[in-house]
Short mmCIF file of C-alpha atoms and ligand atoms in Angstrom, two decimals:
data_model
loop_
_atom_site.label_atom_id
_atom_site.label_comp_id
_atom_site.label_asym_id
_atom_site.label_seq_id
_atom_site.Cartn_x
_atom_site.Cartn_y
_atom_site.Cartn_z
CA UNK A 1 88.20 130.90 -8.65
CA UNK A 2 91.36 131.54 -10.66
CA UNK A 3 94.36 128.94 -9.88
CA UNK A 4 96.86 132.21 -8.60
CA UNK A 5 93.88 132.95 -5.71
CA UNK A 6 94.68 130.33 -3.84
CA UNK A 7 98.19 132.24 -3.15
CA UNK A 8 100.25 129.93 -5.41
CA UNK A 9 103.28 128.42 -3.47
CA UNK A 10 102.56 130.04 0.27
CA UNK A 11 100.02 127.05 0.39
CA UNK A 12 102.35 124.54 1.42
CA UNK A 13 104.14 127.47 3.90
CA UNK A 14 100.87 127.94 5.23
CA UNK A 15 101.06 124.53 5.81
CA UNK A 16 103.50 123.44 7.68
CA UNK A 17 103.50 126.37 9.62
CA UNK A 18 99.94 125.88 11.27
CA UNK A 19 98.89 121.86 10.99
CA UNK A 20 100.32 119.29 12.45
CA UNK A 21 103.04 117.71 10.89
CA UNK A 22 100.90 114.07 10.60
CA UNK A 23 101.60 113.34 6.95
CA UNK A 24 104.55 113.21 4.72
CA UNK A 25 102.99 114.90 1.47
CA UNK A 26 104.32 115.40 -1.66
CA UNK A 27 105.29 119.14 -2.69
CA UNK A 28 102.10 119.47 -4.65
CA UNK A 29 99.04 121.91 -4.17
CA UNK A 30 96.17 119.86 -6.19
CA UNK A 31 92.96 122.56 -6.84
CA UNK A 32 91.28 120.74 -9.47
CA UNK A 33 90.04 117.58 -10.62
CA UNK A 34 87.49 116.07 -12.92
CA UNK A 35 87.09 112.31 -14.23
CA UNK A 36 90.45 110.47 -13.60
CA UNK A 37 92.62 114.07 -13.42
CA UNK A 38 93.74 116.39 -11.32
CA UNK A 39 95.37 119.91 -11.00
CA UNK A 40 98.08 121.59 -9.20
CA UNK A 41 97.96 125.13 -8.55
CA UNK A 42 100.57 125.81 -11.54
CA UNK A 43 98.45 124.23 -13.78
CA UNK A 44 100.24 120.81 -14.09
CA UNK A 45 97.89 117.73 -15.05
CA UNK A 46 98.16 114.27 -13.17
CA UNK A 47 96.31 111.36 -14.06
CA UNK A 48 95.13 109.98 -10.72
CA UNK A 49 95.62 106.49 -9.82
CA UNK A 50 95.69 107.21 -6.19
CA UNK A 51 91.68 108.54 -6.17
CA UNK A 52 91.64 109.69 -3.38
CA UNK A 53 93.06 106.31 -1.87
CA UNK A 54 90.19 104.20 -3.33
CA UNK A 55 88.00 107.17 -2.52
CA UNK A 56 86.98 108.73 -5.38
CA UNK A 57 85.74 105.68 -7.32
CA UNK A 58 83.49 107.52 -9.99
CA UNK A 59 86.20 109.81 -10.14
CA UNK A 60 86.81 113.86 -9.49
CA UNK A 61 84.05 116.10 -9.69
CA UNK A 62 81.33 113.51 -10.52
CA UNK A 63 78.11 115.23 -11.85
CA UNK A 64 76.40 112.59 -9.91
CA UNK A 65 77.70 113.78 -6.44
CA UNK A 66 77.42 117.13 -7.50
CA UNK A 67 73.70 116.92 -8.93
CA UNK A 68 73.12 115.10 -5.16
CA UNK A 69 75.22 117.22 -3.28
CA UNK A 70 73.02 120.54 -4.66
CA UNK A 71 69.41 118.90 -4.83
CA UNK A 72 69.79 117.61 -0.85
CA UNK A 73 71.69 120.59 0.45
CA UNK A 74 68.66 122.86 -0.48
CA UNK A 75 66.26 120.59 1.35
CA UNK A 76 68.04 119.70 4.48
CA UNK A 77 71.66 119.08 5.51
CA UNK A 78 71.32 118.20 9.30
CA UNK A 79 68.94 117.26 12.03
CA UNK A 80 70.84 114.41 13.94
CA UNK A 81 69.42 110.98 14.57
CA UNK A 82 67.14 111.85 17.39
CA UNK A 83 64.49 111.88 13.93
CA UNK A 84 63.96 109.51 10.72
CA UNK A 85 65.27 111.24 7.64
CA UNK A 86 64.66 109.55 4.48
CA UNK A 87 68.20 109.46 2.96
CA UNK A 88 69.74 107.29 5.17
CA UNK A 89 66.70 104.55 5.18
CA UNK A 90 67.38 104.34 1.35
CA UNK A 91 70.72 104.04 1.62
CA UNK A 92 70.51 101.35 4.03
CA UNK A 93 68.03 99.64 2.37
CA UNK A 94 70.39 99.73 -0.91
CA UNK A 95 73.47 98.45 0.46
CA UNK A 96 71.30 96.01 2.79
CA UNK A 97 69.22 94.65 -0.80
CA UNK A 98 72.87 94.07 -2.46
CA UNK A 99 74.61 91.78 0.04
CA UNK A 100 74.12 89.51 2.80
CA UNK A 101 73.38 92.05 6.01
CA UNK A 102 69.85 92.82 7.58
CA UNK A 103 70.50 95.83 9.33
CA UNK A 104 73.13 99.48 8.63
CA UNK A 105 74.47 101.15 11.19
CA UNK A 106 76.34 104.92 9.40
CA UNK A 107 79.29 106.39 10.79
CA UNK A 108 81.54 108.90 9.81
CA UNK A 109 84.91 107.00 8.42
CA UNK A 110 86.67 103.48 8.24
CA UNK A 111 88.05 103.86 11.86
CA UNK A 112 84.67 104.66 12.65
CA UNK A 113 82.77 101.92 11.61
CA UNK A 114 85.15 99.13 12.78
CA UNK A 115 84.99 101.16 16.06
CA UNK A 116 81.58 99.98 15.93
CA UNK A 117 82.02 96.80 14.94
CA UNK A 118 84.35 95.79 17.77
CA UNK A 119 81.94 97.26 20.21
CA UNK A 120 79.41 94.98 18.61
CA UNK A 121 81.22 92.25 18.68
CA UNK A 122 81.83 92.31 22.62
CA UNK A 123 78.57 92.69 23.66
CA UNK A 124 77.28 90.40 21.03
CA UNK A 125 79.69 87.70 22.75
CA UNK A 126 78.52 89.18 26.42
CA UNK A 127 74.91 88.59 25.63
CA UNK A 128 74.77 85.29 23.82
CA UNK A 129 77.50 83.68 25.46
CA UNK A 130 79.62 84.75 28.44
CA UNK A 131 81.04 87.83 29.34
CA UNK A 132 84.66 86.47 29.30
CA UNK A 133 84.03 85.82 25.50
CA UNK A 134 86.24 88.89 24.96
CA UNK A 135 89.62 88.39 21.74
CA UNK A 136 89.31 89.84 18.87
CA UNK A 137 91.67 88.08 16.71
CA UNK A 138 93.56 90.09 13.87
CA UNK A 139 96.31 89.57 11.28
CA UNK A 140 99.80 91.27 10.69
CA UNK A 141 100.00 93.68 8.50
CA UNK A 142 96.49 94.67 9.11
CA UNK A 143 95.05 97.97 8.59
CA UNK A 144 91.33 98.93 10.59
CA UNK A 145 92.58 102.53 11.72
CA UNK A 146 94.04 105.33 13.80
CA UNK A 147 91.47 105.50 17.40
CA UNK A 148 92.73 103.57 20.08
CA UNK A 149 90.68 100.41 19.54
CA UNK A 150 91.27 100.18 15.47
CA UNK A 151 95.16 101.52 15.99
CA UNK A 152 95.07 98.13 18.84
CA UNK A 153 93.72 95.84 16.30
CA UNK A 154 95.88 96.73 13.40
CA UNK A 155 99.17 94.46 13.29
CA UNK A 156 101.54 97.27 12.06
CA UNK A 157 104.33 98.16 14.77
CA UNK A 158 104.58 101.79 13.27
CA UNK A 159 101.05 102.36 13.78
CA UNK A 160 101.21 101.49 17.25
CA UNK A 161 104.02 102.60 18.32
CA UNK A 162 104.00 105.28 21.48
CA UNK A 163 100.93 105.00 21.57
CA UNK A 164 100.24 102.12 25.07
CA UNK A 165 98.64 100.78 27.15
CA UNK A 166 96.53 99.47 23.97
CA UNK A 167 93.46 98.20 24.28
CA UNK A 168 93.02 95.19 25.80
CA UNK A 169 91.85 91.19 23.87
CA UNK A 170 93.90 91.64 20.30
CA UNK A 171 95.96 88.79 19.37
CA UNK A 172 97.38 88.26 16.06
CA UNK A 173 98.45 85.60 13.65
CA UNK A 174 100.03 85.38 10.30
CA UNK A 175 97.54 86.27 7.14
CA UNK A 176 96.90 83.09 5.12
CA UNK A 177 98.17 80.87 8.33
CA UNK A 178 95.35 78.32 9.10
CA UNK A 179 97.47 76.64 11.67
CA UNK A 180 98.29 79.76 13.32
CA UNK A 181 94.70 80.51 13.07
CA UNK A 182 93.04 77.09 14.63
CA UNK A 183 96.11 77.76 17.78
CA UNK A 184 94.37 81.03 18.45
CA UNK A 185 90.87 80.04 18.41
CA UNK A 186 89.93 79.35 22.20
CA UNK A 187 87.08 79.51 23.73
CA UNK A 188 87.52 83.80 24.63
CA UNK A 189 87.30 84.47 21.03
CA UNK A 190 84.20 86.25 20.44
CA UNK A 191 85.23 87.57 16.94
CA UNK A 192 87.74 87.34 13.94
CA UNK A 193 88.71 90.90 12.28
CA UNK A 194 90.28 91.27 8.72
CA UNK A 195 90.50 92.82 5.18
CA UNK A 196 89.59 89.90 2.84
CA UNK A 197 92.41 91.62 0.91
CA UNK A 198 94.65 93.47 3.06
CA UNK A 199 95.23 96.84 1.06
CA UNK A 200 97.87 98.86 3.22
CA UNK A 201 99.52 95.81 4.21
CA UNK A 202 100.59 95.68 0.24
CA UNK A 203 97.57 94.35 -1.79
CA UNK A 204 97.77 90.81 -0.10
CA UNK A 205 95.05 88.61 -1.72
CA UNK A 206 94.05 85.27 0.30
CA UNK A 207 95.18 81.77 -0.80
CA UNK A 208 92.21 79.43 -2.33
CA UNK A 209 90.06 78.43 0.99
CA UNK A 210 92.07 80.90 3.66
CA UNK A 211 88.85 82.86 3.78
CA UNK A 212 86.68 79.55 3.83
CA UNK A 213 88.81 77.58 6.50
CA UNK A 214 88.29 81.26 8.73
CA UNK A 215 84.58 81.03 8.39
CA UNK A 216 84.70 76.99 9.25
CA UNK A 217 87.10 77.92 12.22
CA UNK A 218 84.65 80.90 13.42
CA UNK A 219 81.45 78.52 13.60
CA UNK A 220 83.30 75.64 15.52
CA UNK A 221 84.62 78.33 18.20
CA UNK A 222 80.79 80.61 17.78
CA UNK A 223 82.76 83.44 16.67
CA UNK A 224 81.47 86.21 14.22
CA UNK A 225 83.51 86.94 11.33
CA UNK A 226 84.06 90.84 10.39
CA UNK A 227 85.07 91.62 7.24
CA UNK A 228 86.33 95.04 6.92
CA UNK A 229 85.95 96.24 3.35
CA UNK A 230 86.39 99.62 3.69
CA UNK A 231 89.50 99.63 0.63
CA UNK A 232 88.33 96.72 -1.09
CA UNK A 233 84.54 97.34 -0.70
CA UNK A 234 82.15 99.32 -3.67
CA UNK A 235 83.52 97.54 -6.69
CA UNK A 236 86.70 97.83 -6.22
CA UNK A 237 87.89 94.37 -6.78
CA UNK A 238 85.26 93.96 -9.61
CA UNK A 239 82.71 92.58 -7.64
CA UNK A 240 80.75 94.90 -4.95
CA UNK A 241 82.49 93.73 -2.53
CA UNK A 242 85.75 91.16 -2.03
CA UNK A 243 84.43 88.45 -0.23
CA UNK A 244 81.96 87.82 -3.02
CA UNK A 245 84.91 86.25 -4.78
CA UNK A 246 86.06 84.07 -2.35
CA UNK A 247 82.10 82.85 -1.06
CA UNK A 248 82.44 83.41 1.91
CA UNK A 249 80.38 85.50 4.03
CA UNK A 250 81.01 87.38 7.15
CA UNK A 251 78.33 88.20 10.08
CA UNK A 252 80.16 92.07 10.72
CA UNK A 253 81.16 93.96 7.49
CA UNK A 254 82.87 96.90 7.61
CA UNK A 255 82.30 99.86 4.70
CA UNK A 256 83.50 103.97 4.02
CA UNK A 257 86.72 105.17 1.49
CA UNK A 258 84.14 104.99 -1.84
CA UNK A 259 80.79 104.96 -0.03
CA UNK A 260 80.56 108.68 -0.66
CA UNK A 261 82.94 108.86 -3.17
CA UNK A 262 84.85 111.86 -1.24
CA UNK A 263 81.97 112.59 1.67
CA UNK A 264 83.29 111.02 4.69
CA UNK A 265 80.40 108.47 5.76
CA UNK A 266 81.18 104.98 7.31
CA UNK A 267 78.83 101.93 7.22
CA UNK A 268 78.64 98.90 9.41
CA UNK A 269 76.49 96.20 8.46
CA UNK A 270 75.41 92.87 10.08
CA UNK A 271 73.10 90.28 10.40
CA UNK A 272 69.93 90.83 12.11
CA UNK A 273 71.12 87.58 14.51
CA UNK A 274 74.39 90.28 15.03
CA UNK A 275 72.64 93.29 15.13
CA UNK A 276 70.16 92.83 17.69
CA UNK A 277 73.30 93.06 20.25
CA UNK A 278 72.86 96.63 19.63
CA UNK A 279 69.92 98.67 21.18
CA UNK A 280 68.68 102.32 22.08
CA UNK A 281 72.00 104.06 23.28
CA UNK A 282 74.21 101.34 22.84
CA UNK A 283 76.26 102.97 20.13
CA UNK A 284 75.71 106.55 18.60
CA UNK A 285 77.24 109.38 16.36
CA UNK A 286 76.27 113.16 16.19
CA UNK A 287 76.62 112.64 12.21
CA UNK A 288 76.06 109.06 10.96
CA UNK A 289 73.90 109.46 7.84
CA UNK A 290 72.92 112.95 7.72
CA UNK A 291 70.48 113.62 5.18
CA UNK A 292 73.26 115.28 3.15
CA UNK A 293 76.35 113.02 2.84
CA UNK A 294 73.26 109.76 2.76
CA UNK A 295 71.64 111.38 -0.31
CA UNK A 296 74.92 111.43 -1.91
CA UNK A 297 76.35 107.98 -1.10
CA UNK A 298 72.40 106.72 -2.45
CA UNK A 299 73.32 108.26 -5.65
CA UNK A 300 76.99 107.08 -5.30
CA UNK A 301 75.90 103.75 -5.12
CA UNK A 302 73.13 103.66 -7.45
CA UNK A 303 75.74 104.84 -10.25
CA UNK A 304 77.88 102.17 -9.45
CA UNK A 305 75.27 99.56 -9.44
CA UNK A 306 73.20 100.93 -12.51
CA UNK A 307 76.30 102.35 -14.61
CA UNK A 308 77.96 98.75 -14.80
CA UNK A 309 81.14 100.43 -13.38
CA UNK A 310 81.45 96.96 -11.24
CA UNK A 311 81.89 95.19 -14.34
CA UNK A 312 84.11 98.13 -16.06
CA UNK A 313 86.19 97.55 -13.30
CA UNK A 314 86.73 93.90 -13.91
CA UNK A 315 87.37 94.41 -17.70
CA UNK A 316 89.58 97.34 -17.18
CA UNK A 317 91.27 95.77 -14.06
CA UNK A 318 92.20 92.88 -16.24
CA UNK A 319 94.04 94.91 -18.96
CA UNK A 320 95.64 96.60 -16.56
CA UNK A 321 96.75 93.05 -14.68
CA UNK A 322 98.28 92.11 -18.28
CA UNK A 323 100.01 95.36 -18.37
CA UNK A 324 101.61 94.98 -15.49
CA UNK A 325 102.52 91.01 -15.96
CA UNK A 326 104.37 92.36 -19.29
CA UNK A 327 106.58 94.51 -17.00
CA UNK A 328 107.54 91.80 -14.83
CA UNK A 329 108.14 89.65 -18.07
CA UNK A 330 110.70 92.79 -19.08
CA UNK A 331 112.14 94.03 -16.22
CA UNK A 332 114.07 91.92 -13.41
CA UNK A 333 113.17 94.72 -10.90
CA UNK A 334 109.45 93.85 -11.04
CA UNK A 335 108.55 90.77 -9.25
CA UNK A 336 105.34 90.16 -9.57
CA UNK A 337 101.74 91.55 -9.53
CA UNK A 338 98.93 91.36 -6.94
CA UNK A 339 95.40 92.02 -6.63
CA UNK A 340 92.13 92.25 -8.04
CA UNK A 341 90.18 94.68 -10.45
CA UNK A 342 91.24 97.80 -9.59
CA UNK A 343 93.48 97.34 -6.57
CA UNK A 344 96.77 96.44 -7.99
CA UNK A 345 100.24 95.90 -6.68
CA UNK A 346 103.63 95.20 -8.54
CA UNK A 347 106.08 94.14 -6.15
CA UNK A 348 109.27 95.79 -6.79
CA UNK A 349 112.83 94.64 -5.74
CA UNK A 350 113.47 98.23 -4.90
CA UNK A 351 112.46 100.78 -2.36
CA UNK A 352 109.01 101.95 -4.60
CA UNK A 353 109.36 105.62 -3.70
CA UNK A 354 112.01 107.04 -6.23
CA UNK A 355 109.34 105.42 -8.46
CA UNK A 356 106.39 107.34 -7.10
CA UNK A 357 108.57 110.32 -7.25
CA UNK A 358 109.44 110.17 -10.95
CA UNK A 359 105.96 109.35 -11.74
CA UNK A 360 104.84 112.29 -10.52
CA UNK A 361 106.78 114.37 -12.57
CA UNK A 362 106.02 112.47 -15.48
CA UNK A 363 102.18 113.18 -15.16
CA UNK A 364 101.11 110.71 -12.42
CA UNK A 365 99.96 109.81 -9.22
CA UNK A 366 100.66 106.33 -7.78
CA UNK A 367 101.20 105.00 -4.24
CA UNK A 368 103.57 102.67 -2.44
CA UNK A 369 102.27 100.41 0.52
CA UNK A 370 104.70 98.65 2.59
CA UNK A 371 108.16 100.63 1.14
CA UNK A 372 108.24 98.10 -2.13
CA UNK A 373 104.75 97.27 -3.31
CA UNK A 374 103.57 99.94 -5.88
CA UNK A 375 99.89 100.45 -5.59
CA UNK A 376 97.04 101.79 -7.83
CA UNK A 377 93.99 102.49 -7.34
CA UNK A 378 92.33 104.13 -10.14
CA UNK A 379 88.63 105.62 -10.21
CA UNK A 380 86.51 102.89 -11.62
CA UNK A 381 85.72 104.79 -14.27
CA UNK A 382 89.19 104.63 -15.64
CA UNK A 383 89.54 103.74 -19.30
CA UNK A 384 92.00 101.31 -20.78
CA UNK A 385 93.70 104.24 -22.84
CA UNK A 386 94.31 106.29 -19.44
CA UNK A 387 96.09 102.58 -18.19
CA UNK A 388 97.94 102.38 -21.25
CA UNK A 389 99.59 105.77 -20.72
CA UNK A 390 100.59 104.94 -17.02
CA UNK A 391 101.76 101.53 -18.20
CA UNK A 392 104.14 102.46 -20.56
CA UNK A 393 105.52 105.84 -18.16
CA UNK A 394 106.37 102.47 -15.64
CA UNK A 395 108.21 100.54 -18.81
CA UNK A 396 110.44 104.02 -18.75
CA UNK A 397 111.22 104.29 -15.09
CA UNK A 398 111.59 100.61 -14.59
CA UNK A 399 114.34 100.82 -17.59
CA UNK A 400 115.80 103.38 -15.48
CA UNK A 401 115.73 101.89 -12.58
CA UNK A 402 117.57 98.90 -13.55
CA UNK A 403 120.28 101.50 -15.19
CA UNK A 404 120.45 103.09 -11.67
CA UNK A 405 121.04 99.60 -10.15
CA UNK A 406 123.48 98.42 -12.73
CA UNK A 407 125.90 101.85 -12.16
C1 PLP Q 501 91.49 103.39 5.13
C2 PLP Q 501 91.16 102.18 5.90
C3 PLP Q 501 90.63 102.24 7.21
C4 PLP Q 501 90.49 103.54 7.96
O1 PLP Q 501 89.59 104.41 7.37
P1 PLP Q 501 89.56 105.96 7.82
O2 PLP Q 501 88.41 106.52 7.07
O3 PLP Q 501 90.89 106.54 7.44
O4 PLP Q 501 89.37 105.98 9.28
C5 PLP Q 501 90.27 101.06 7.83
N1 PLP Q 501 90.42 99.88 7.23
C6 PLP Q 501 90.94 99.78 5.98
C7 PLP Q 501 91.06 98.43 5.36
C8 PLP Q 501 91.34 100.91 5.29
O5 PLP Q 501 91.89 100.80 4.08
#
């Protein structure tokens, strides 16, 4: 398909005339993409360090989702989960054999698959303790989803908002806060529920022993610990997932954005002690692992896994990392960085999205979480020369920026 098909500029019309006006988009039409670059219906070239919001982590038009995507869809795409189809055992077994969970449970998205591990969670607590056993305790500035139960446990007033009564047995303390923490720990706490780096709260990593002093609080109070790694998760943070850096494991862990690498699949994982909570017709979905989107996250994660993209994304992360520390070295508007890998923040002094804006013209695609925290989150395939370029496009508008400030 030529780019002038798609009916060049009446896409956005088309738009805004017949969805929903959910999302504040940019004034871009993007029909292409391959590697770490994308297309916009007049040809324009971004280098994309959104992917797909930690989506597309072996980048656009991966011959190894596409090879996957072809093979499976010839054999079979769809026959629900009232039969065994051999895709989603292997892709269980795969993520099960590379961390600390027994069993898999496959959903459809992140708001999914924290769906399912709150439900867990309760009637874990119902079952092997008391039916009052009930709070699920969260953190501001969370992030877990948009249904009513993730939207209730995600400590973001805008997310919330119009939106009561929310669900019931959320409370919520300050991230990093172990005092705060050990006050809310009573005996109705049947389960803990954060990002071990918080990713739309503004890349917020976790002091030395927060994630540790959690754990210890969890097992004096027998409550599980759910990690939800659906940003972080799949090499992002240059490990396969973030609380590998921290040691500290979690009974509940939460998994989707990069799973398929652009095929919407969730994952929720636990330990068979966990899992067991959950039997025949406890929990279901129509398409949780069909045979199509499971033969492409198997291949998704074998790449990752066999490609050593984890440990590009620690080498590349860190040259990135010193990038960005020489811009807050230069530039008084750049406070600091945050993050891990390949989920970076520079905290600005400055609203971020003039910043985002010029960007964009300039060639690329970057994000801003919480109104001054630029974000980036690269494919992991990303090479140091396709960092340099966005590096030194930030060294311009941050020079600008202070100009703009100074006037
Ligand atoms: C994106 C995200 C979700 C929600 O995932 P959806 O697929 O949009 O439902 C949940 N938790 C975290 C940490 C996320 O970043």
């Amino acid at each position: 398909m030529t780019q002038k098909e798609s009916n060049g500029g009446d896409t956005m019309k088309l738009a805004d005339t017949y969805m929903f006006h959910t999302y504040a988009r940019f004034p871009i039409t993007l029909v292409r993409g391959e590697g770490c670059r994308v297309w916009d219906e007049d040809g324009n070239e971004y280098l994309d360090f959104v992917g797909g919001i930690a989506v597309c982590a072996l980048g656009h038009s991966s011959p190894v989702v596409t090879r996957a995507l072809e093979a499976q869809s010839r054999r079979l795409v769809h026959v629900s989960n009232l039969y065994y189809t051999r895709p989603q055992a292997e892709l269980a077994r795969l993520l099960v054999e590379n961390c600390f969970a027994d069993k898999v449970f496959f959903c459809n998205s992140g708001a999914e698959s924290n769906e399912a591990a709150i439900k867990l969670a309760r009637r874990y607590a119902s079952e092997a303790f008391k039916p009052e056993k009930r709070v699920i305790v969260c953190m501001d500035n969370s992030f877990h989803g948009r249904t009513m139960a993730t939207l209730s446990a995600t400590g973001q007033a805008k997310v919330q908002k119009g939106f009561d009564p929310l669900l019931h047995g959320f409370t919520f303390v300050p991230f990093n806060d172990v005092g705060r923490l050990e006050q809310a720990m009573d005996e109705s706490v049947c389960a803990v529920m954060m990002e071990p780096i918080q990713g739309e709260g503004g890349v917020v990593c976790p002091s030395p022993d927060y994630l540790n002093a959690v754990r210890s609080l969890c097992d004096q109070k027998d409550a599980l610990l759910i990690f939800d790694e659906v940003q972080v998760g799949m090499g992002r943070t240059g490990k396969l997932f973030a609380h590998e850096h921290y040691g500290v494991t979690p009974d509940i862990m939460t998994l989707a954005k990069a799973l398929g690498n652009g095929l919407p699949i969730g994952a929720m994982l636990a330990t068979d002690a966990v899992a067991g909570a959950f039997g025949p017709g406890s929990h279901a979905t129509t398409f949780g692992g069909t045979p199509l989107v499971a033969a492409v996250s198997n291949a998704v994660v074998s790449e990752l896994l066999d490609g050593g993209w984890v440990d590009h994304c620690r080498e590349v992360g860190d040259h990135f990392r010193q990038g960005l520390e020489g811009l807050v070295e230069r530039h008084a508007l750049a406070l600091g960085v945050r993050g891990l890998g390949l989920i970076l923040g520079l905290e600005l002094d400055i609203p971020g999205g003039p910043l985002v804006k010029y960007c964009m013209d300039a060639g690329f695609l970057i994000n801003c979480a919480q109104e001054n925290i630029l974000r980036f989150l690269p494919p992991l395939i990303v090479g140091k020369d396709e960092i340099d370029s966005l590096l030194s496009t930030l060294d311009n508008v941050l020079a600008k920026a202070a100009k703009l400030v100074e006037e």
